[in-house]
PDB file of N, CA and C in Angstrom:
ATOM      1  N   UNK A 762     129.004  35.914 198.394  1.00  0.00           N
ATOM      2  CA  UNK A 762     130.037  35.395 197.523  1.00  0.00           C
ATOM      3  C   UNK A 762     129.438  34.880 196.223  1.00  0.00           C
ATOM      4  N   UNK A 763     128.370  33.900 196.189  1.00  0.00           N
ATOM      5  CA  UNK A 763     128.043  33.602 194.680  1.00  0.00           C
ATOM      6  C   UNK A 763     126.953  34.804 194.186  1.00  0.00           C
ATOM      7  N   UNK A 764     127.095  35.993 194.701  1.00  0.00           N
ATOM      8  CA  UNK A 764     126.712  37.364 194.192  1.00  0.00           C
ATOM      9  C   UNK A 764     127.752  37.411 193.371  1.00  0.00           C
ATOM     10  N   UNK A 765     128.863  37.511 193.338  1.00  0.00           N
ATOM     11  CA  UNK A 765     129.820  37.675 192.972  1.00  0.00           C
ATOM     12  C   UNK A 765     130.405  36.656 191.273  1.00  0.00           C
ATOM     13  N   UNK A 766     130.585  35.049 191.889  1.00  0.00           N
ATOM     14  CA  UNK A 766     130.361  34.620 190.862  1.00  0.00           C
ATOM     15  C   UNK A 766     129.458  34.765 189.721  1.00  0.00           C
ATOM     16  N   UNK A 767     128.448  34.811 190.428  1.00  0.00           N
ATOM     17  CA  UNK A 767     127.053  34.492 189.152  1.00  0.00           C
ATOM     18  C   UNK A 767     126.816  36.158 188.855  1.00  0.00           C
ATOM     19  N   UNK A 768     127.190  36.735 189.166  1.00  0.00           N
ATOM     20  CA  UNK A 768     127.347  38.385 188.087  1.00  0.00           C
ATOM     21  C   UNK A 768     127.124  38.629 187.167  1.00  0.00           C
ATOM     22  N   UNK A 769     126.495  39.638 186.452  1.00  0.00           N
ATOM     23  CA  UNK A 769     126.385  39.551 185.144  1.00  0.00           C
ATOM     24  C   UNK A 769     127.468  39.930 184.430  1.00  0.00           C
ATOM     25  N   UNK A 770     128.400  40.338 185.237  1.00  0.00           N
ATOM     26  CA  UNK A 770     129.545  41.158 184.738  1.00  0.00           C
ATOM     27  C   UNK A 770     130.559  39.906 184.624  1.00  0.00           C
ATOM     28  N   UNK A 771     130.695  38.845 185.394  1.00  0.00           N
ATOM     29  CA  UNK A 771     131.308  37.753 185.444  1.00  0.00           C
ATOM     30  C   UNK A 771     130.848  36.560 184.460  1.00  0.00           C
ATOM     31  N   UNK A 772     129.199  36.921 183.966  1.00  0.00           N
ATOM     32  CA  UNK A 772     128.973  35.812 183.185  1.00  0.00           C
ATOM     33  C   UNK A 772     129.566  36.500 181.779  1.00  0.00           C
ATOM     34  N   UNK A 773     129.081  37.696 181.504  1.00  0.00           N
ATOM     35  CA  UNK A 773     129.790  37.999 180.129  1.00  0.00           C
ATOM     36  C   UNK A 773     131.338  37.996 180.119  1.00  0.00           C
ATOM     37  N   UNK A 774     132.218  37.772 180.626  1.00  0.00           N
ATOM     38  CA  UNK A 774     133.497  37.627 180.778  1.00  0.00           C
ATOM     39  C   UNK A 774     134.190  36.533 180.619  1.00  0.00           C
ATOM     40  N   UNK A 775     133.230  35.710 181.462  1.00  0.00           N
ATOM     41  CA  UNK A 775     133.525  34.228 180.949  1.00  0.00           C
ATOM     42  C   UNK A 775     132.521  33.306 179.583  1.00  0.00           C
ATOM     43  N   UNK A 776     131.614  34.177 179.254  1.00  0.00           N
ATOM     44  CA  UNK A 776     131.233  33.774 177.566  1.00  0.00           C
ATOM     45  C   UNK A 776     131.970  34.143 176.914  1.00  0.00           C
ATOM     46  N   UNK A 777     132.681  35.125 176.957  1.00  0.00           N
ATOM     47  CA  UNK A 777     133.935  35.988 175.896  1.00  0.00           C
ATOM     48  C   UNK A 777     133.171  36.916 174.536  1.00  0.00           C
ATOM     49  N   UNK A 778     131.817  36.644 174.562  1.00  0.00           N
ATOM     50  CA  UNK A 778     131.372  37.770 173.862  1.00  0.00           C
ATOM     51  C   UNK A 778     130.349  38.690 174.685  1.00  0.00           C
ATOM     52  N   UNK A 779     129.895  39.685 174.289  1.00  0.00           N
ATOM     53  CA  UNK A 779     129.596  41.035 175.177  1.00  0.00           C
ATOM     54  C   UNK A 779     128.115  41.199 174.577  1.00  0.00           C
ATOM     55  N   UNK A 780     127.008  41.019 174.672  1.00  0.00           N
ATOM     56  CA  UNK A 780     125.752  41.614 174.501  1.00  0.00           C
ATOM     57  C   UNK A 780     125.448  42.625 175.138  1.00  0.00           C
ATOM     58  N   UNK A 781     126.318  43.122 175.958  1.00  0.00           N
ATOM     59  CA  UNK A 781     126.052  44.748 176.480  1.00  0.00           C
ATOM     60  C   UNK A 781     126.482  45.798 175.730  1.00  0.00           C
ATOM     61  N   UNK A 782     126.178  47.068 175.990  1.00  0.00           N
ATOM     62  CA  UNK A 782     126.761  48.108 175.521  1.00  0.00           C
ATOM     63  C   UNK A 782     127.414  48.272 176.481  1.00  0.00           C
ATOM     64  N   UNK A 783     128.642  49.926 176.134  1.00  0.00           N
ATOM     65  CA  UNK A 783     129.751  49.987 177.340  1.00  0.00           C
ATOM     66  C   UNK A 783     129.324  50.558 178.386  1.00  0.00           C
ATOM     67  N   UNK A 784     128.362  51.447 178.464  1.00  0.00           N
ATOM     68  CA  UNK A 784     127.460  51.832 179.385  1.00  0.00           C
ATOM     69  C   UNK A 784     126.982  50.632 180.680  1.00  0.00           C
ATOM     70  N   UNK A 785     126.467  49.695 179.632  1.00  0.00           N
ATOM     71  CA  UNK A 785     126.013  48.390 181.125  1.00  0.00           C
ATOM     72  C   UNK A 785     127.085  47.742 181.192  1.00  0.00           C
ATOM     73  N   UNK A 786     128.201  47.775 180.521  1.00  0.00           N
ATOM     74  CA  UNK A 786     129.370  46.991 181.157  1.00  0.00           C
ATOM     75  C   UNK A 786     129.752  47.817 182.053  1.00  0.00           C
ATOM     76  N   UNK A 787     129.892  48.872 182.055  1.00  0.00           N
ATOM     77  CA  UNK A 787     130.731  49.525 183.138  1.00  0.00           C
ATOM     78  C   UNK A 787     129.395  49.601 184.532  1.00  0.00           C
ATOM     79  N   UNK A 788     128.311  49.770 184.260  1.00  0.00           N
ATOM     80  CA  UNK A 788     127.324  49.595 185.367  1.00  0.00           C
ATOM     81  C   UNK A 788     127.692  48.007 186.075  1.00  0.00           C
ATOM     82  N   UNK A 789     127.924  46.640 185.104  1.00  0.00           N
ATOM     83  CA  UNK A 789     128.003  45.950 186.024  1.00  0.00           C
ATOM     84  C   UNK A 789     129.313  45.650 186.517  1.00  0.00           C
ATOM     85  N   UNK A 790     130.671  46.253 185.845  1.00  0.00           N
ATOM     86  CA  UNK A 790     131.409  46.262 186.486  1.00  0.00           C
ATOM     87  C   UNK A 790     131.707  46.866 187.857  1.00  0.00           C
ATOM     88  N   UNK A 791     130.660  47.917 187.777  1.00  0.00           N
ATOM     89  CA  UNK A 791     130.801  48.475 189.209  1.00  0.00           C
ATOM     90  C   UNK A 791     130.177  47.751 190.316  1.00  0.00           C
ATOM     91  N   UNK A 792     129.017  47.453 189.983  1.00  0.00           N
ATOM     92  CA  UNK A 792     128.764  46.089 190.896  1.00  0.00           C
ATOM     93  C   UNK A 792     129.504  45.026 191.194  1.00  0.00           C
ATOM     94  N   UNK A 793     129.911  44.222 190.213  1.00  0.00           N
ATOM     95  CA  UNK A 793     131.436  43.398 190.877  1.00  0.00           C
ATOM     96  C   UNK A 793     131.923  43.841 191.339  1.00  0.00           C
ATOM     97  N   UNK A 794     132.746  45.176 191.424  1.00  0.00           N
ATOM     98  CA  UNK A 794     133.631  45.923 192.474  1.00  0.00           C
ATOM     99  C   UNK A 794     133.037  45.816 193.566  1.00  0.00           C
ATOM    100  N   UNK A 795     131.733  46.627 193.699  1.00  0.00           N
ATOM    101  CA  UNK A 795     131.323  46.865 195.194  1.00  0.00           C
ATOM    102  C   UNK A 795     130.946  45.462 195.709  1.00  0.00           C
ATOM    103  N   UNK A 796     130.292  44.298 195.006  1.00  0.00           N
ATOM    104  CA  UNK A 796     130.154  42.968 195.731  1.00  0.00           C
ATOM    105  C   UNK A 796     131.569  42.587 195.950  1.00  0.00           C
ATOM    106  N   UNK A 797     132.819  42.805 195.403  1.00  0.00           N
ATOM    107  CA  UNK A 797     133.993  42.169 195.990  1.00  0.00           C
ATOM    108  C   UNK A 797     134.421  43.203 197.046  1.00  0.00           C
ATOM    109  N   UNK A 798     134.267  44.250 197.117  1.00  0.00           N
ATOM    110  CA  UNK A 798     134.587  45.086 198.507  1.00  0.00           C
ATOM    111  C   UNK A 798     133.649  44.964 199.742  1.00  0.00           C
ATOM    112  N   UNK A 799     132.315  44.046 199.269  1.00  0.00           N
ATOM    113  CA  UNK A 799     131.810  44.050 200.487  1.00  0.00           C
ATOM    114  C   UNK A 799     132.555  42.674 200.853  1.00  0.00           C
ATOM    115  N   UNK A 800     132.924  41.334 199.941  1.00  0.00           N
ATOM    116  CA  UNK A 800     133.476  40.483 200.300  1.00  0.00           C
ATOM    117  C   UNK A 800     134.554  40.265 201.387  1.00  0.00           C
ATOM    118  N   UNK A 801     135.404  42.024 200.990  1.00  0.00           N
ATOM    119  CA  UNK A 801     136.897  41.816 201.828  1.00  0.00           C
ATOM    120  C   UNK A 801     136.792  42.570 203.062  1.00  0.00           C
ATOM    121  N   UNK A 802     135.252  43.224 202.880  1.00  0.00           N
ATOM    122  CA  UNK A 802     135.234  43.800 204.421  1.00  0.00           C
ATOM    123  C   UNK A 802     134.329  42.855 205.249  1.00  0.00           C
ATOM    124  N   UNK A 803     133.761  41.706 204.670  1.00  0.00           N
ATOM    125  CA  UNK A 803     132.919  40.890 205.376  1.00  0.00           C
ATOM    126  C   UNK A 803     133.588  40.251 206.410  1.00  0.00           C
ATOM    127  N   UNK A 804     133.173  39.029 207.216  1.00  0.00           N
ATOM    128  CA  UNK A 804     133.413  38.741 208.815  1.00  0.00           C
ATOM    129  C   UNK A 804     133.281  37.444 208.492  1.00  0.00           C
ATOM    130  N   UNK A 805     133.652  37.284 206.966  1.00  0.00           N
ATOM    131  CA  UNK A 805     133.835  35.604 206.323  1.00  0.00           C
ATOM    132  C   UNK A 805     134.817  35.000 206.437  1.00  0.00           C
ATOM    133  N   UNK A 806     135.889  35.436 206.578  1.00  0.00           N
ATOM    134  CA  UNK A 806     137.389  34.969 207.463  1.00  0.00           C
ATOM    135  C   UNK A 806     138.539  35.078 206.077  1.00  0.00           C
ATOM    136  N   UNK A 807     139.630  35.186 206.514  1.00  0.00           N
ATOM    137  CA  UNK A 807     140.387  34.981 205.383  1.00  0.00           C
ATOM    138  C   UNK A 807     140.513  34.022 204.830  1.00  0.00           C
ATOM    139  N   UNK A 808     139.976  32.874 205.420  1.00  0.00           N
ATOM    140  CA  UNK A 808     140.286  31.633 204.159  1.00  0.00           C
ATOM    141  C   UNK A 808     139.114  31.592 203.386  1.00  0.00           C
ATOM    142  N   UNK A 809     137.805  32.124 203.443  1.00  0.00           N
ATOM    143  CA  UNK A 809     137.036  31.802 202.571  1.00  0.00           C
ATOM    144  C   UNK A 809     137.012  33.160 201.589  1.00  0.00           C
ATOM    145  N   UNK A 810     137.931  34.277 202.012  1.00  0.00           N
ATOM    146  CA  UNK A 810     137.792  35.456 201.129  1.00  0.00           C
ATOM    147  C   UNK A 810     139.190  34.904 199.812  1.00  0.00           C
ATOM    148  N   UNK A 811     139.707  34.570 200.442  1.00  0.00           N
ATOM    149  CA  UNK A 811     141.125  33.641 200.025  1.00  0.00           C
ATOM    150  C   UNK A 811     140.566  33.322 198.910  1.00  0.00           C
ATOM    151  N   UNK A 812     139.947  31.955 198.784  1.00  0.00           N
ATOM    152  CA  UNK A 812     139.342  31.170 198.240  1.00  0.00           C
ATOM    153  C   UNK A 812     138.686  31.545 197.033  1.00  0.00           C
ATOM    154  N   UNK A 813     137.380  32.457 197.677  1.00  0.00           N
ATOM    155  CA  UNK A 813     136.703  32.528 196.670  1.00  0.00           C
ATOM    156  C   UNK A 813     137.432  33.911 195.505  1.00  0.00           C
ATOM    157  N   UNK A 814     138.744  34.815 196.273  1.00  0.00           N
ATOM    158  CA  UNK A 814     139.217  35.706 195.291  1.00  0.00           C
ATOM    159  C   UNK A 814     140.132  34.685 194.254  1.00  0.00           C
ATOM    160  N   UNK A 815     140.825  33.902 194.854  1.00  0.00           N
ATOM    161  CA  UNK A 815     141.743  33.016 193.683  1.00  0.00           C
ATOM    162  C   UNK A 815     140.515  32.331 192.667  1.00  0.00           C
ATOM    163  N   UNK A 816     139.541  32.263 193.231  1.00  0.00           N
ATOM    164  CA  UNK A 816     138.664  30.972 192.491  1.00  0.00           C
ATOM    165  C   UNK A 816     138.350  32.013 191.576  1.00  0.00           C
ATOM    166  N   UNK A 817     137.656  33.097 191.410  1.00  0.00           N
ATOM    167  CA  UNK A 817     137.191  34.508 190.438  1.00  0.00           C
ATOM    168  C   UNK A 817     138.737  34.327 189.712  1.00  0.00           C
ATOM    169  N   UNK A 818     140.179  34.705 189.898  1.00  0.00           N
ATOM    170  CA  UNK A 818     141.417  34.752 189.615  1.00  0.00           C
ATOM    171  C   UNK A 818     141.710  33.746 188.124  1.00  0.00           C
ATOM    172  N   UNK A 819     141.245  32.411 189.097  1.00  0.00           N
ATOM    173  CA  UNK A 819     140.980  31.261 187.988  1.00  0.00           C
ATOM    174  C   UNK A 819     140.875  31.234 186.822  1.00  0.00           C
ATOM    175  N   UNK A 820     139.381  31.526 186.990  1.00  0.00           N
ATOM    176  CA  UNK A 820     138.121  31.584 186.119  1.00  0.00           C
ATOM    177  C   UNK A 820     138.540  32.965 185.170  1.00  0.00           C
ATOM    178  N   UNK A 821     139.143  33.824 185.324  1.00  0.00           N
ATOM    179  CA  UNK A 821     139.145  35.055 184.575  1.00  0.00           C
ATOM    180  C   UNK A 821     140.382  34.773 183.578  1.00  0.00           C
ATOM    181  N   UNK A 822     141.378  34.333 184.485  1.00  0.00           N
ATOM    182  CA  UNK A 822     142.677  33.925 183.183  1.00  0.00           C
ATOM    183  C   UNK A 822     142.391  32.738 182.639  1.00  0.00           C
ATOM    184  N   UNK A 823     141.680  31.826 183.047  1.00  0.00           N
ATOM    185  CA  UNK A 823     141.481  30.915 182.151  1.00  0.00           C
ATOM    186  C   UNK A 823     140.629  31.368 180.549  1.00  0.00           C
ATOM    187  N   UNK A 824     139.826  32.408 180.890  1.00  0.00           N
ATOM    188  CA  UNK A 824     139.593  33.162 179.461  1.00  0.00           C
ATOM    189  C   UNK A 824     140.068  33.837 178.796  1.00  0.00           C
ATOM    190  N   UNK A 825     141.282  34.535 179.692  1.00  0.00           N
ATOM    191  CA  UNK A 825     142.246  35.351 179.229  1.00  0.00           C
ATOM    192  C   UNK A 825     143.366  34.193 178.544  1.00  0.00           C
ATOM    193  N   UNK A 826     143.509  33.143 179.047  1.00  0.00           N
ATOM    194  CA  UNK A 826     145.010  32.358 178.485  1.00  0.00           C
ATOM    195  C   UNK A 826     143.805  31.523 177.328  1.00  0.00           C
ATOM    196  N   UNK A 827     142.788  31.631 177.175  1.00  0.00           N
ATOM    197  CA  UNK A 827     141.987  30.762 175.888  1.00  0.00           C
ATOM    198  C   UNK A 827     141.978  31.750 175.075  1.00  0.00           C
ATOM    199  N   UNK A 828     141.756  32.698 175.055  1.00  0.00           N
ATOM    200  CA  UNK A 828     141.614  33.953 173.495  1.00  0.00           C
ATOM    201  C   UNK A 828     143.016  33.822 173.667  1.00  0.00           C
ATOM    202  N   UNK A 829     144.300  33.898 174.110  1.00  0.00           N
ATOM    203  CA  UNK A 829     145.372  33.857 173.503  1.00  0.00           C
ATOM    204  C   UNK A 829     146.049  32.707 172.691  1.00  0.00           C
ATOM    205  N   UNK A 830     145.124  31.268 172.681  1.00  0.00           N
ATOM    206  CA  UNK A 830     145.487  30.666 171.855  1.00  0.00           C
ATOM    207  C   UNK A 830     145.254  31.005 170.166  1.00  0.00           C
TER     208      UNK A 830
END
């Protein structure tokens, strides 16, 4: 799970600017994918898959509802 948070794909998302090219964004976006699909097939229970998907949920519109100010 904090594979997931601490991502590189998750840290540039929540800085809001991009030092990658689209090439390594899309490389680490694919890694977030596959670390959140191993998340929902893991044997971590639903409340902690719960959890930590709303908590990512959070954290992503809260950058999304700040560039819209």
């Amino acid at each position: 799970m904090r594979a997931i948070i601490e991502s590189r794909f998750m840290q540039v998302a929540l800085s809001g600017g991009s030092q990658m090219t689209d090439v390594e964004l899309n490389t680490e976006f694919e890694r977030f994918q596959h670390e959140v699909r191993n998340l929902l097939m893991s044997d971590n229970g639903y409340l902690t898959i719960d959890f930590t998907l709303r908590d990512l949920l959070a954290q992503l519109e809260g950058v999304v509802c700040g560039k819209k100010k």
